[in-house]
Amino acid sequence: MHRFPTFRSTVALTVFMAMSAFGEPPDTDPYLQTLAETQNFSLGRPIEAMPTADGKSVIFLRSDSPRDRTTGLYRFDVASGQTEQLATPEKLLGNQSGNLSPEEKMRRERTRTKVTGITGFELSEDGDQIAFTLPGALFVYRLGTKSLAKLKTGAGDAIDPTFSPDGRKIAYVRDYNLFVYDLEKDAERPITTGATESHSCGLAEFVAQEEMDRRKGFWWLEDSRTILYQVNDSSRVEVWYVGDPAAPQNPPYPSRYPRPGKENVDVRLAVGNAGGAENASDAMRWIEWDRNKYPYLVHVSPTKFGPLTITVETRDQHELALLEVDLETGATRPLLKEDDPNWVNIDQSVPAWLPSHEFVWTSERNGAWQLELRHPDGSLDKVVVPPEKSLQHFSGVTGSYLFFLAGKNPSESDLWRADPNNTELTRLASGFHDVSLSENGASVLADTARAPDSLAKTFVRRTDGSVLGELPSVAEEPPYFPRIEFTDDSTKFVSSIVRPRNFDGSKKYPVIVDVYAGPGFNRVEKIAEPYLIDQWLADQGYVVVSFDGRGTPGRGRDWERAIYQRFGEIPLADQVSALTDLAAKHAEMDLKRVGVTGWSFGGYMSALAVLRRPDIFKAAVAGAPVSDWLDYDTQYTERYLGLPGDAVYAASSLIGDAPKLSRPLLLIHGTADDNVYFRHTLKLMDALEKAGRSFQFLPIAGSTHMVLDPGLRMQIEKRTVEFFRASL
């Protein structure tokens, strides 16, 4: 789960027009319009930056203007500091934009892709070739010759194109089958045939993409002839259909959606021959492990410096195992295991094998994340980054150094370098960072830095942290930056406060809690982007606050695991405690007028707040809320609530509390949401209606879990303010 952002019945359901492209938005607010059309001033900024293996170039995506969602491919020359445009959709397709396949649409939804055009790329191992797709087409750009070729693939979208290690082939998925394109022969051949929607090859299943952060479903081995690929049997998984009520002429599309306690996709791992076997199915063999005990395939790690390994996990997610694979027999043996009585967190950055044939691993076994160096047999060599350093993310290996992110509290993310030979730790940059490294040892890093008074900037750094250049941006800058006050209480909660720009310290202001409060995500971060809309909201006459309570990452194992089987209790209790503590220090906060708003888990929390604590929360705007955890996906829900069968799910559901509603509630949901299905809001509405409770409802016709249309985004914010004005 990730944070994003009618009619009258017999129970006095307030009439709201469904938001769609049917009409023009009225009463345009210039700043709000700019915020929506620039996607929080992000359009025109470099994204997906990646250094080439030789360290001479950084490849990135960017739009040509600050209000254009269509991105093209660019190269930054490290030596000269010059940037050149390599490819754009307009030059390649003209006015023929093309249509995406359902599989590609779903993949982009899982990756939260907010742009169009060239939305991703793949570098060859030597850094000379760049593969990318546009609807129905696969292209390769060669830096050395500055040439661009459209490959002669079959009809349809090539999903996840990936170069072989020698750069002579590209593998990809199309129509549920795995293909390899031989660049020297300029020809395509199938690795699998006959796959279908229910029996697919080479695609990561829904929960792997959405909840494990694993996007790939196939992997090249170092010989460039052998390819591993995932084989999925989803025939026993429930099929849910997503339709668009605003376009009834279009058929609904099916989605395999595994719910708690029900069937998951049956995943196997096959070994295929990409080197020219006459019959691909004859060349296939299986990787074997105890799939009954470990049904989740978490990670696959082919490497030149160590054995092939796979990471697998139990259904209850209490145990995770790293297995070494014998390619000759397909047998596996354990290298190490992690276990936890609540759940084991997944880290897709490890294992990372080093030229010394040791590997990097991360673990929470000592109470917080630590970065370890392990021998080839899995035994511990040394702890490189101890738990007290507050490790947040292992970024990767470049040369002889390990790079990672850590902060003194979860709202900060400093860039660090570690030398595994002597465990020397060096902070390279303070603030909030996100770093990309070439997998093949480039001498430079691409570092996207953010701050409360500066939007995202991407710097090219040496491995010692010194800056070589900055990727150029054409984005608009905001007319003003949000005025944020952060509190860093190491013993309780971190919080943020945004006040009106014309703040009067002698006045009392109604309070809006901008909430997420769910696992895996921190709402309070020392960056400007999430507070741009909070400042606009504050300028309407509110004090806007956010808190990160127990269950959020970055404060140690016990802090995060406190929410286990207690979704309906701990997060809400911490929001109330943090709110009252903050108000005791800030007299301008009027606790008699408190509203709450959030999306996804934040939408769930908003509805929960007015249902269970109406004494504190006087109104709520709940966007895309999970109303019943029995209707969310297996991997996320069972991780935190366990398997269904006792009172835990009922205690975390909104449905049973519907008769308690006594405060104004506005529900907002996209009708085509395939993450938190529209069913959730309909189910809650039904319970509220049957209980005779009044509420307001704003359906967003045809929208998924992400609302990208600028007009719709503006209207959601304006309706939110109108609702709070009337309710507080």
XYZ file of C-alpha atoms in Angstrom:
728
model
C 0.000 0.000 0.000
C 1.217 3.461 -0.804
C 0.139 6.987 -0.028
C -0.975 9.250 -2.835
C -2.635 11.430 -3.092
C -23.779 11.622 -6.394
C -27.126 11.184 -5.117
C -29.442 11.625 -2.176
C -30.604 8.587 -0.260
C -33.041 8.136 2.562
C -30.189 8.780 4.996
C -29.493 12.294 3.733
C -26.461 11.531 1.587
C -25.206 14.925 0.437
C -25.325 15.362 -3.322
C -21.920 15.656 -5.002
C -21.297 15.578 -8.733
C -18.986 12.768 -9.785
C -15.670 14.261 -10.804
C -14.621 13.497 -14.339
C -13.712 15.191 -17.574
C -17.389 16.000 -18.130
C -17.059 19.662 -17.099
C -14.575 22.476 -16.582
C -13.463 23.192 -13.014
C -15.038 26.385 -11.688
C -13.429 29.189 -9.689
C -9.831 28.409 -10.544
C -7.257 29.217 -7.864
C -4.032 30.243 -9.690
C -1.620 28.667 -7.194
C -3.661 25.488 -6.876
C -3.899 25.244 -10.655
C -0.133 25.656 -10.973
C 0.456 23.069 -8.267
C -1.771 20.568 -10.075
C -0.511 21.240 -13.602
C 3.150 21.024 -12.574
C 2.585 17.964 -10.338
C 3.884 19.803 -7.280
C 6.494 21.594 -9.413
C 8.058 18.238 -10.306
C 7.536 18.224 -14.083
C 10.663 19.314 -15.908
C 12.969 17.934 -13.204
C 15.323 15.038 -13.996
C 14.076 11.631 -12.883
C 15.379 8.042 -13.012
C 19.008 9.239 -13.254
C 21.583 6.456 -13.661
C 25.363 6.684 -14.258
C 26.880 4.554 -16.999
C 29.450 1.930 -16.047
C 32.394 4.004 -17.309
C 31.333 6.992 -15.199
C 31.381 9.293 -18.233
C 27.631 9.810 -18.559
C 24.454 10.008 -16.539
C 21.283 8.968 -18.363
C 17.981 10.420 -17.186
C 14.406 11.248 -18.137
C 12.826 14.685 -18.221
C 9.997 16.585 -19.858
C 10.739 19.598 -22.049
C 8.534 22.014 -20.149
C 7.261 22.444 -16.583
C 3.665 21.510 -17.392
C 4.309 18.612 -19.737
C 3.921 15.040 -18.445
C 5.640 13.548 -21.503
C 9.246 12.635 -20.745
C 12.163 12.070 -23.108
C 15.602 10.477 -22.795
C 18.682 12.603 -21.996
C 22.423 12.208 -21.452
C 24.565 14.342 -19.141
C 28.266 14.381 -20.035
C 30.202 14.335 -16.758
C 33.417 15.846 -18.165
C 31.881 18.809 -19.991
C 28.716 19.297 -17.953
C 26.706 19.417 -21.180
C 23.346 17.722 -21.723
C 21.996 16.266 -24.946
C 18.567 14.986 -25.844
C 18.694 11.408 -27.104
C 15.068 10.587 -27.891
C 11.542 11.916 -27.470
C 8.161 10.301 -28.131
C 7.241 13.099 -30.543
C 10.251 12.439 -32.778
C 9.719 8.681 -32.731
C 5.940 8.368 -32.922
C 4.764 11.774 -34.079
C 1.104 12.205 -33.241
C 0.553 8.454 -32.922
C 0.603 8.096 -29.159
C -0.467 4.449 -29.172
C -2.352 2.460 -26.550
C -0.774 0.609 -23.665
C -1.559 -3.035 -23.004
C -3.459 -3.855 -19.786
C -0.276 -5.479 -18.410
C 1.769 -2.320 -19.021
C -0.952 -0.116 -17.525
C -0.998 -2.270 -14.397
C 2.812 -2.252 -14.202
C 2.838 1.553 -14.304
C 0.180 1.667 -11.615
C 2.318 -0.572 -9.409
C 5.390 1.641 -9.950
C 3.323 4.819 -9.377
C 4.439 6.179 -12.746
C 3.049 9.707 -13.049
C 4.471 10.626 -16.455
C 3.934 9.480 -20.031
C 6.260 9.040 -22.985
C 9.562 7.323 -22.237
C 8.902 6.272 -18.647
C 11.930 4.060 -18.033
C 15.086 2.702 -19.615
C 17.633 -0.090 -19.254
C 21.401 0.304 -19.623
C 23.619 -2.415 -21.031
C 26.361 -3.622 -18.698
C 29.050 -1.663 -20.576
C 26.844 1.443 -20.538
C 26.912 1.924 -24.319
C 23.347 0.821 -25.101
C 20.034 2.093 -23.770
C 16.784 0.189 -24.257
C 13.401 1.850 -23.809
C 9.831 1.378 -24.912
C 6.958 3.390 -26.263
C 3.486 1.931 -26.824
C 3.919 -1.043 -29.155
C 7.606 -0.383 -29.851
C 11.052 -1.243 -28.431
C 14.069 0.963 -29.183
C 17.819 0.759 -28.597
C 20.046 3.838 -28.539
C 23.822 3.377 -28.891
C 25.897 6.107 -27.272
C 29.101 5.253 -29.136
C 27.580 5.683 -32.588
C 24.724 8.004 -31.554
C 22.347 5.722 -33.432
C 18.772 4.803 -32.637
C 17.066 1.624 -33.831
C 13.489 0.405 -33.571
C 13.578 -3.351 -33.075
C 11.466 -5.660 -35.222
C 9.387 -7.101 -32.413
C 5.934 -8.571 -32.694
C 2.805 -6.548 -32.062
C 2.223 -5.407 -28.493
C 4.132 -3.870 -25.604
C 7.571 -5.192 -24.669
C 7.516 -5.216 -20.864
C 10.716 -4.768 -18.838
C 13.346 -5.003 -21.616
C 16.668 -6.146 -20.123
C 20.075 -6.558 -21.799
C 22.052 -9.759 -21.476
C 25.377 -9.218 -19.663
C 27.297 -9.264 -22.970
C 24.916 -6.688 -24.459
C 24.075 -8.815 -27.498
C 20.502 -9.714 -26.574
C 17.461 -8.176 -24.921
C 14.829 -10.163 -23.043
C 11.279 -8.911 -22.456
C 7.732 -10.090 -21.875
C 4.880 -9.718 -24.336
C 1.422 -11.247 -24.138
C 2.437 -13.213 -21.000
C 5.360 -14.932 -22.797
C 9.104 -14.338 -22.521
C 11.055 -13.331 -25.646
C 14.695 -12.695 -26.507
C 15.820 -10.339 -29.253
C 19.207 -11.092 -30.827
C 20.669 -7.678 -31.677
C 23.320 -9.105 -34.021
C 20.806 -11.179 -35.983
C 18.130 -8.468 -35.669
C 15.573 -11.147 -34.870
C 13.180 -12.119 -32.109
C 12.597 -15.586 -30.724
C 10.273 -16.857 -27.989
C 11.621 -18.482 -24.849
C 8.110 -19.564 -23.864
C 4.966 -20.117 -25.881
C 1.329 -20.664 -25.055
C 1.236 -18.589 -21.879
C -2.036 -16.958 -20.869
C -3.376 -14.469 -18.350
C -3.818 -17.283 -15.818
C -0.542 -19.082 -16.668
C 2.039 -16.381 -17.391
C 5.823 -16.342 -17.740
C 8.387 -13.690 -16.867
C 6.026 -11.347 -15.013
C 6.183 -10.503 -11.319
C 2.808 -11.248 -9.769
C 0.646 -8.486 -8.254
C 1.784 -8.842 -4.635
C 5.458 -9.002 -5.660
C 5.119 -5.698 -7.484
C 2.782 -3.947 -5.056
C 3.993 -5.207 -1.678
C 7.484 -6.747 -2.085
C 8.831 -3.975 -4.335
C 9.978 -6.611 -6.840
C 9.208 -5.528 -10.396
C 11.122 -8.129 -12.395
C 10.000 -11.626 -13.294
C 13.083 -12.811 -15.236
C 16.865 -12.624 -14.786
C 19.879 -13.124 -17.063
C 22.795 -15.238 -15.871
C 26.384 -14.167 -16.522
C 26.890 -16.503 -19.494
C 24.278 -14.486 -21.468
C 22.787 -17.791 -22.642
C 20.839 -18.806 -19.561
C 17.810 -16.943 -18.318
C 15.715 -17.537 -15.212
C 12.048 -16.702 -15.339
C 9.054 -16.822 -13.091
C 6.184 -19.125 -14.063
C 2.848 -18.154 -12.547
C -0.249 -20.259 -12.081
C -2.945 -17.833 -10.988
C -5.879 -19.983 -12.048
C -7.040 -20.438 -8.437
C -6.767 -16.753 -7.529
C -9.975 -14.753 -7.407
C -10.695 -12.630 -10.465
C -11.966 -9.124 -9.793
C -13.210 -6.993 -12.650
C -12.539 -3.274 -12.878
C -14.897 -1.298 -15.066
C -15.521 2.365 -15.726
C -19.133 3.386 -15.051
C -18.506 6.572 -17.036
C -17.629 4.492 -20.125
C -20.053 1.552 -20.102
C -19.219 0.788 -23.731
C -15.796 -0.468 -22.607
C -15.583 -3.969 -21.146
C -14.164 -4.330 -17.633
C -10.681 -5.766 -17.377
C -9.916 -8.725 -15.121
C -7.450 -8.602 -12.253
C -6.195 -11.549 -10.210
C -6.500 -10.217 -6.682
C -5.488 -12.482 -3.755
C -7.305 -11.662 -0.520
C -6.324 -12.648 3.044
C -6.727 -16.348 3.734
C -7.443 -17.122 0.078
C -5.340 -18.472 -2.782
C -2.148 -16.744 -3.876
C -0.451 -17.093 -7.236
C 1.564 -20.329 -7.381
C 5.070 -19.172 -8.360
C 7.830 -21.372 -9.747
C 11.263 -20.486 -11.117
C 12.408 -21.964 -14.426
C 15.795 -22.071 -16.157
C 15.620 -21.371 -19.884
C 18.094 -21.419 -22.763
C 18.324 -18.082 -24.544
C 21.176 -19.192 -26.775
C 19.223 -20.688 -29.626
C 17.596 -23.930 -28.505
C 15.193 -25.274 -31.114
C 12.483 -25.920 -28.577
C 12.536 -23.613 -25.577
C 10.267 -25.860 -23.524
C 12.660 -28.804 -23.973
C 15.516 -26.691 -22.583
C 13.588 -25.703 -19.457
C 14.291 -27.070 -15.988
C 13.118 -26.020 -12.541
C 14.744 -24.455 -9.499
C 13.464 -26.446 -6.538
C 12.837 -25.276 -2.976
C 10.222 -26.030 -0.327
C 7.451 -23.979 -1.912
C 4.913 -25.254 0.600
C 6.898 -23.655 3.414
C 8.207 -20.679 1.415
C 5.587 -19.774 -1.197
C 6.806 -16.184 -1.689
C 9.666 -15.663 -4.150
C 11.106 -12.422 -2.796
C 14.353 -11.852 -4.683
C 16.592 -13.457 -7.312
C 20.275 -12.515 -7.355
C 22.422 -13.647 -10.291
C 25.967 -12.294 -9.901
C 29.465 -12.644 -11.321
C 31.005 -12.612 -7.833
C 29.119 -15.413 -6.124
C 26.607 -18.218 -6.523
C 23.091 -17.735 -7.786
C 20.838 -17.097 -4.796
C 17.131 -16.690 -4.253
C 15.329 -15.202 -1.263
C 12.057 -16.823 -0.218
C 9.559 -16.216 2.570
C 6.836 -18.055 4.447
C 3.190 -17.157 3.922
C 2.916 -15.750 7.456
C 6.142 -13.762 6.778
C 7.680 -14.845 10.077
C 10.675 -16.436 8.320
C 12.811 -15.446 5.347
C 15.550 -17.630 3.840
C 18.451 -16.937 1.496
C 19.069 -20.045 -0.618
C 22.044 -20.945 -2.795
C 21.087 -22.561 -6.112
C 22.897 -25.426 -7.834
C 22.195 -24.683 -11.489
C 23.163 -28.161 -12.641
C 20.550 -29.916 -10.519
C 18.166 -27.082 -9.624
C 18.562 -27.954 -5.938
C 18.891 -25.288 -3.251
C 20.506 -25.089 0.174
C 20.112 -22.409 2.882
C 22.825 -19.807 3.447
C 21.019 -17.930 6.210
C 17.593 -17.305 7.678
C 15.858 -14.358 9.337
C 12.889 -14.838 11.645
C 10.591 -12.614 13.665
C 7.503 -13.453 15.760
C 5.591 -10.626 14.044
C 7.006 -10.265 10.542
C 10.316 -10.072 8.643
C 10.725 -6.940 6.549
C 11.865 -7.392 2.950
C 14.925 -5.552 1.618
C 15.336 -5.794 -2.151
C 18.838 -4.263 -2.048
C 20.443 -7.448 -0.695
C 22.261 -9.731 -1.114
C 24.916 -7.641 -2.877
C 27.946 -9.747 -3.794
C 31.436 -8.224 -3.747
C 34.554 -9.069 -5.801
C 35.910 -10.676 -2.617
C 33.039 -13.207 -2.972
C 31.556 -12.004 0.301
C 28.118 -10.431 0.291
C 26.326 -7.514 1.925
C 23.227 -8.268 3.988
C 20.823 -6.256 6.143
C 19.037 -7.448 9.272
C 16.876 -6.212 12.156
C 17.806 -9.098 14.454
C 19.508 -6.747 16.938
C 16.584 -4.359 17.317
C 17.174 -2.050 14.347
C 18.536 -2.280 10.820
C 22.237 -3.084 10.531
C 24.454 -3.554 7.480
C 26.527 -6.731 7.521
C 29.349 -8.306 5.574
C 28.985 -12.082 5.293
C 31.220 -14.903 4.115
C 30.231 -16.961 1.035
C 28.769 -19.656 3.302
C 26.428 -17.111 4.929
C 28.293 -16.783 8.218
C 28.843 -13.304 9.626
C 32.157 -11.586 8.944
C 31.460 -8.185 10.496
C 28.784 -5.573 11.133
C 29.641 -2.610 8.893
C 26.840 -0.269 9.990
C 25.609 -0.986 13.537
C 21.976 -0.503 14.662
C 22.711 2.751 16.498
C 23.552 4.464 13.173
C 19.845 4.327 12.167
C 20.372 2.678 8.781
C 17.476 3.471 6.441
C 18.522 2.068 3.079
C 21.491 0.306 1.498
C 22.031 2.066 -1.848
C 24.645 -0.224 -3.366
C 28.313 -0.873 -4.094
C 30.636 1.244 -6.211
C 34.311 0.388 -6.376
C 35.450 -0.662 -2.920
C 32.811 1.338 -1.064
C 29.311 0.677 0.215
C 26.799 3.542 0.128
C 23.824 3.870 2.403
C 21.277 6.339 3.796
C 20.836 7.018 7.499
C 19.521 9.806 9.712
C 19.432 10.802 13.345
C 15.637 10.561 13.024
C 13.306 9.251 10.303
C 12.633 12.736 8.890
C 16.236 13.006 7.652
C 18.170 10.814 5.229
C 21.907 11.569 5.040
C 24.196 10.036 2.426
C 26.980 7.866 3.880
C 29.904 5.814 2.596
C 31.334 2.726 4.273
C 34.645 0.990 3.728
C 33.982 -2.693 4.510
C 37.678 -3.376 5.004
C 37.971 -1.191 8.095
C 34.288 -0.351 8.799
C 35.089 3.358 8.465
C 31.885 5.380 8.032
C 31.928 8.760 6.265
C 28.962 11.104 5.932
C 29.075 12.572 2.423
C 26.002 14.826 2.509
C 23.399 15.821 5.076
C 19.715 16.421 4.429
C 17.402 14.154 2.471
C 18.911 12.069 -0.325
C 18.099 9.323 -2.818
C 21.096 7.821 -4.624
C 21.447 5.813 -7.838
C 24.579 3.795 -8.589
C 25.578 1.795 -11.610
C 25.538 -1.929 -10.886
C 28.925 -2.207 -12.563
C 31.136 -0.013 -10.421
C 30.905 3.475 -11.936
C 33.053 6.128 -10.299
C 30.143 8.553 -9.948
C 26.792 8.675 -8.165
C 23.510 10.344 -9.094
C 22.168 11.953 -5.927
C 18.711 13.528 -5.773
C 18.697 15.924 -2.832
C 15.698 17.627 -1.224
C 15.256 20.134 1.583
C 12.473 22.158 3.246
C 13.509 25.219 1.218
C 14.501 23.491 -2.025
C 12.759 21.071 -4.368
C 14.480 18.043 -5.881
C 17.885 18.640 -7.459
C 19.985 15.835 -8.914
C 23.738 16.123 -8.430
C 26.500 14.050 -9.962
C 29.027 13.188 -7.253
C 32.348 11.453 -7.014
C 32.532 8.583 -4.584
C 34.105 10.950 -2.042
C 30.924 13.058 -2.134
C 32.320 16.013 -4.077
C 29.960 17.461 -6.671
C 30.876 17.187 -10.352
C 27.732 18.765 -11.743
C 23.961 19.101 -11.583
C 21.476 17.652 -14.040
C 19.586 20.540 -15.669
C 15.974 21.208 -14.775
C 13.335 23.191 -16.664
C 10.790 22.964 -13.846
C 8.928 25.929 -12.447
C 9.866 27.021 -8.964
C 7.115 27.745 -6.438
C 6.350 31.408 -5.714
C 7.012 30.616 -2.065
C 8.131 27.645 -0.007
C 6.069 26.170 2.801
C 6.777 27.460 6.272
C 7.282 24.246 8.198
C 8.193 23.740 11.816
C 9.500 20.284 12.701
C 9.741 18.701 16.121
C 12.298 15.954 16.673
C 11.337 14.151 19.855
C 13.485 11.032 19.938
C 11.407 9.497 22.723
C 7.939 10.058 21.250
C 6.728 11.399 17.921
C 8.183 13.487 15.131
C 5.743 16.105 13.865
C 5.354 18.957 11.418
C 3.345 22.167 11.657
C 2.383 24.406 8.737
C 0.712 27.722 9.592
C -0.934 30.326 7.357
C 1.512 32.750 5.790
C -0.490 35.568 7.385
C -0.421 33.793 10.734
C -1.611 35.805 13.728
C -0.225 34.430 16.977
C -3.048 35.954 18.983
C -5.718 33.898 17.192
C -7.015 30.346 17.519
C -7.049 28.296 14.316
C -8.902 25.127 13.398
C -6.517 22.199 12.935
C -6.234 19.789 10.014
C -4.319 16.548 10.587
C -2.798 15.402 7.285
C -2.438 11.724 8.097
C -0.963 8.509 6.752
C 0.153 6.650 9.930
C 0.556 3.298 8.185
C 3.573 0.980 8.039
C 6.383 1.436 5.558
C 6.030 5.191 5.102
C 6.931 8.335 7.013
C 4.678 11.348 6.554
C 7.026 13.747 8.358
C 10.108 14.324 6.200
C 12.337 17.376 6.032
C 11.559 18.153 2.409
C 9.302 20.714 0.764
C 7.275 18.613 -1.683
C 4.543 17.127 0.564
C 4.021 20.461 2.301
C 3.320 22.527 -0.825
C -0.345 21.540 -0.697
C -0.346 21.758 3.112
C 0.750 25.403 2.861
C -2.105 26.133 0.464
C -4.499 24.432 2.862
C -3.053 26.360 5.808
C -3.479 29.620 3.909
C -7.218 28.956 3.836
C -7.183 29.550 7.596
C -5.927 26.342 9.220
C -2.972 24.963 11.111
C -1.959 21.760 9.286
C -0.098 19.112 11.274
C 1.291 15.628 10.639
C 2.686 12.943 12.933
C 4.545 9.653 12.625
C 3.583 7.255 15.388
C 4.352 3.648 16.154
C 4.318 1.374 13.136
C 6.209 3.804 10.913
C 9.792 2.944 9.898
C 13.082 4.303 11.160
C 12.658 4.022 14.932
C 13.663 0.399 15.480
C 12.038 -3.011 15.396
C 9.855 -2.689 18.516
C 8.496 0.710 17.463
C 7.502 -0.615 14.053
C 6.126 -3.976 15.272
C 3.887 -2.309 17.894
C 1.031 -2.238 15.373
C 1.037 -5.996 14.773
C -2.627 -7.091 14.748
C -3.594 -3.640 16.120
C -4.346 -1.490 13.056
C -7.500 -0.143 14.650
C -5.827 0.780 17.929
C -2.175 1.878 17.987
C -1.973 4.250 14.973
C -5.072 6.177 16.055
C -4.001 6.320 19.701
C -0.645 7.770 18.665
C -2.245 10.390 16.424
C -4.417 11.516 19.340
C -1.488 11.546 21.766
C 0.764 13.451 19.370
C -1.984 15.962 18.588
C -2.768 16.724 22.217
C 0.926 16.930 23.132
C 1.598 19.385 20.305
C -1.450 21.512 21.099
C -0.274 21.843 24.701
C 2.809 23.639 23.361
C 1.060 25.735 20.706
C -1.843 27.838 21.919
C -2.962 28.715 18.390
C -4.231 25.146 17.852
C -7.963 24.954 18.574
C -8.663 21.358 19.597
C -12.395 22.025 19.512
C -12.108 22.237 15.713
C -9.967 19.371 14.422
C -10.357 17.813 10.991
C -8.407 14.928 9.504
C -7.639 14.007 5.903
C -5.630 11.279 4.187
C -5.422 8.897 1.239
C -5.115 5.096 1.103
C -4.039 4.001 4.614
C -4.439 7.674 5.479
C -8.004 7.504 4.194
C -8.621 4.511 6.431
C -7.160 6.429 9.375
C -9.302 9.488 8.627
C -12.522 7.487 8.649
C -11.381 5.536 11.715
C -10.681 8.812 13.530
C -14.222 10.183 13.277
C -15.789 6.786 13.921
C -13.816 5.945 17.074
C -12.648 9.313 18.411
C -15.385 11.841 17.586
C -14.461 13.618 20.823
C -11.207 14.687 19.134
C -11.863 14.642 15.398
C -14.860 16.727 14.308
C -14.723 16.042 10.535
C -12.871 13.747 8.131
C -12.042 13.503 4.439
C -11.199 9.867 3.649
C -9.606 9.235 0.246
C -9.527 5.673 -1.131
C -9.912 4.115 2.332
C -9.590 0.418 3.107
C -12.883 -0.236 4.857
C -12.500 -3.987 5.416
C -9.044 -5.612 5.538
C -10.561 -8.904 4.371
C -10.787 -7.188 0.973
C -7.175 -6.024 0.730
C -4.309 -8.151 -0.641
C -2.669 -11.106 1.078
C 0.964 -10.056 1.310
C 0.343 -6.680 2.942
C -2.592 -7.562 5.151
C -1.384 -10.920 6.472
C 2.009 -9.378 7.247
C 0.450 -6.992 9.758
C -2.771 -8.722 10.823
C -1.985 -12.415 10.375
C -4.368 -14.885 8.757
C -8.126 -14.312 9.134
C -9.936 -16.368 11.689
C -10.142 -14.388 14.901
C -11.274 -10.953 16.065
C -8.249 -9.094 14.684
C -9.790 -8.300 11.307
C -13.101 -7.185 12.792
C -11.270 -4.957 15.276
C -9.442 -3.259 12.398
C -12.469 -2.882 10.108
C -14.500 0.284 9.592
C -17.700 -1.593 8.777
C -18.711 -2.508 12.320
C -18.215 1.088 13.461
C -20.481 2.584 10.791
C -23.460 3.010 13.170
C -21.240 5.144 15.439
C -20.719 7.919 12.888
C -21.697 11.232 14.459
C -19.337 13.624 12.675
C -19.224 14.880 9.076
C -17.464 12.438 6.745
C -16.537 12.939 3.087
C -15.559 9.788 1.169
C -13.526 10.129 -2.058
C -12.596 7.210 -4.317
C -11.580 6.488 -7.908
C -14.034 4.136 -9.567
C -11.240 2.245 -11.409
C -8.936 1.786 -8.404
C -7.211 -1.633 -8.657
C -5.203 -1.286 -5.449
C -7.790 -0.249 -2.879
C -10.821 -1.274 -4.889
C -13.846 1.015 -5.189
C -15.677 -1.795 -3.412
C -14.207 -0.579 -0.110
C -16.001 2.759 -0.208
C -19.202 1.186 -1.541
C -19.130 -1.335 1.303
C -18.677 1.410 3.901
C -21.403 3.513 2.289
C -23.780 0.563 2.417
C -23.096 0.062 6.129
C -23.570 3.779 6.807
C -26.835 3.913 4.873
C -28.221 0.855 6.627
C -27.328 2.480 9.954
C -29.076 5.716 8.954
C -25.895 7.779 9.052
C -25.349 10.896 6.908
C -22.156 11.338 4.901
C -20.866 12.861 1.687
C -19.470 11.014 -1.277
C -17.241 12.149 -4.150
C -16.602 9.453 -6.785
C -13.818 10.131 -9.282
C -15.001 8.594 -12.526
C -12.464 6.346 -14.255
C -9.621 7.173 -11.866
C -7.270 4.613 -10.320
C -5.463 4.866 -6.966
C -3.465 7.766 -8.428
C -5.311 10.908 -9.494
C -3.153 12.489 -12.196
C -5.598 14.754 -14.015
C -4.811 18.346 -12.911
C -8.443 19.417 -13.001
C -9.506 16.541 -10.790
C -6.667 17.131 -8.354
C -7.709 20.774 -8.027
C -11.301 19.840 -7.430
C -10.421 17.305 -4.731
C -8.480 19.945 -2.808
C -11.174 22.577 -3.259
C -13.940 20.213 -2.183
C -11.849 19.267 0.835
C -11.559 22.905 1.905
C -15.256 23.546 1.279
C -16.105 20.520 3.390
C -13.920 21.610 6.302
C -15.237 25.173 6.136
C -18.746 23.866 6.530
C -17.867 21.271 9.166
C -15.402 22.903 11.569
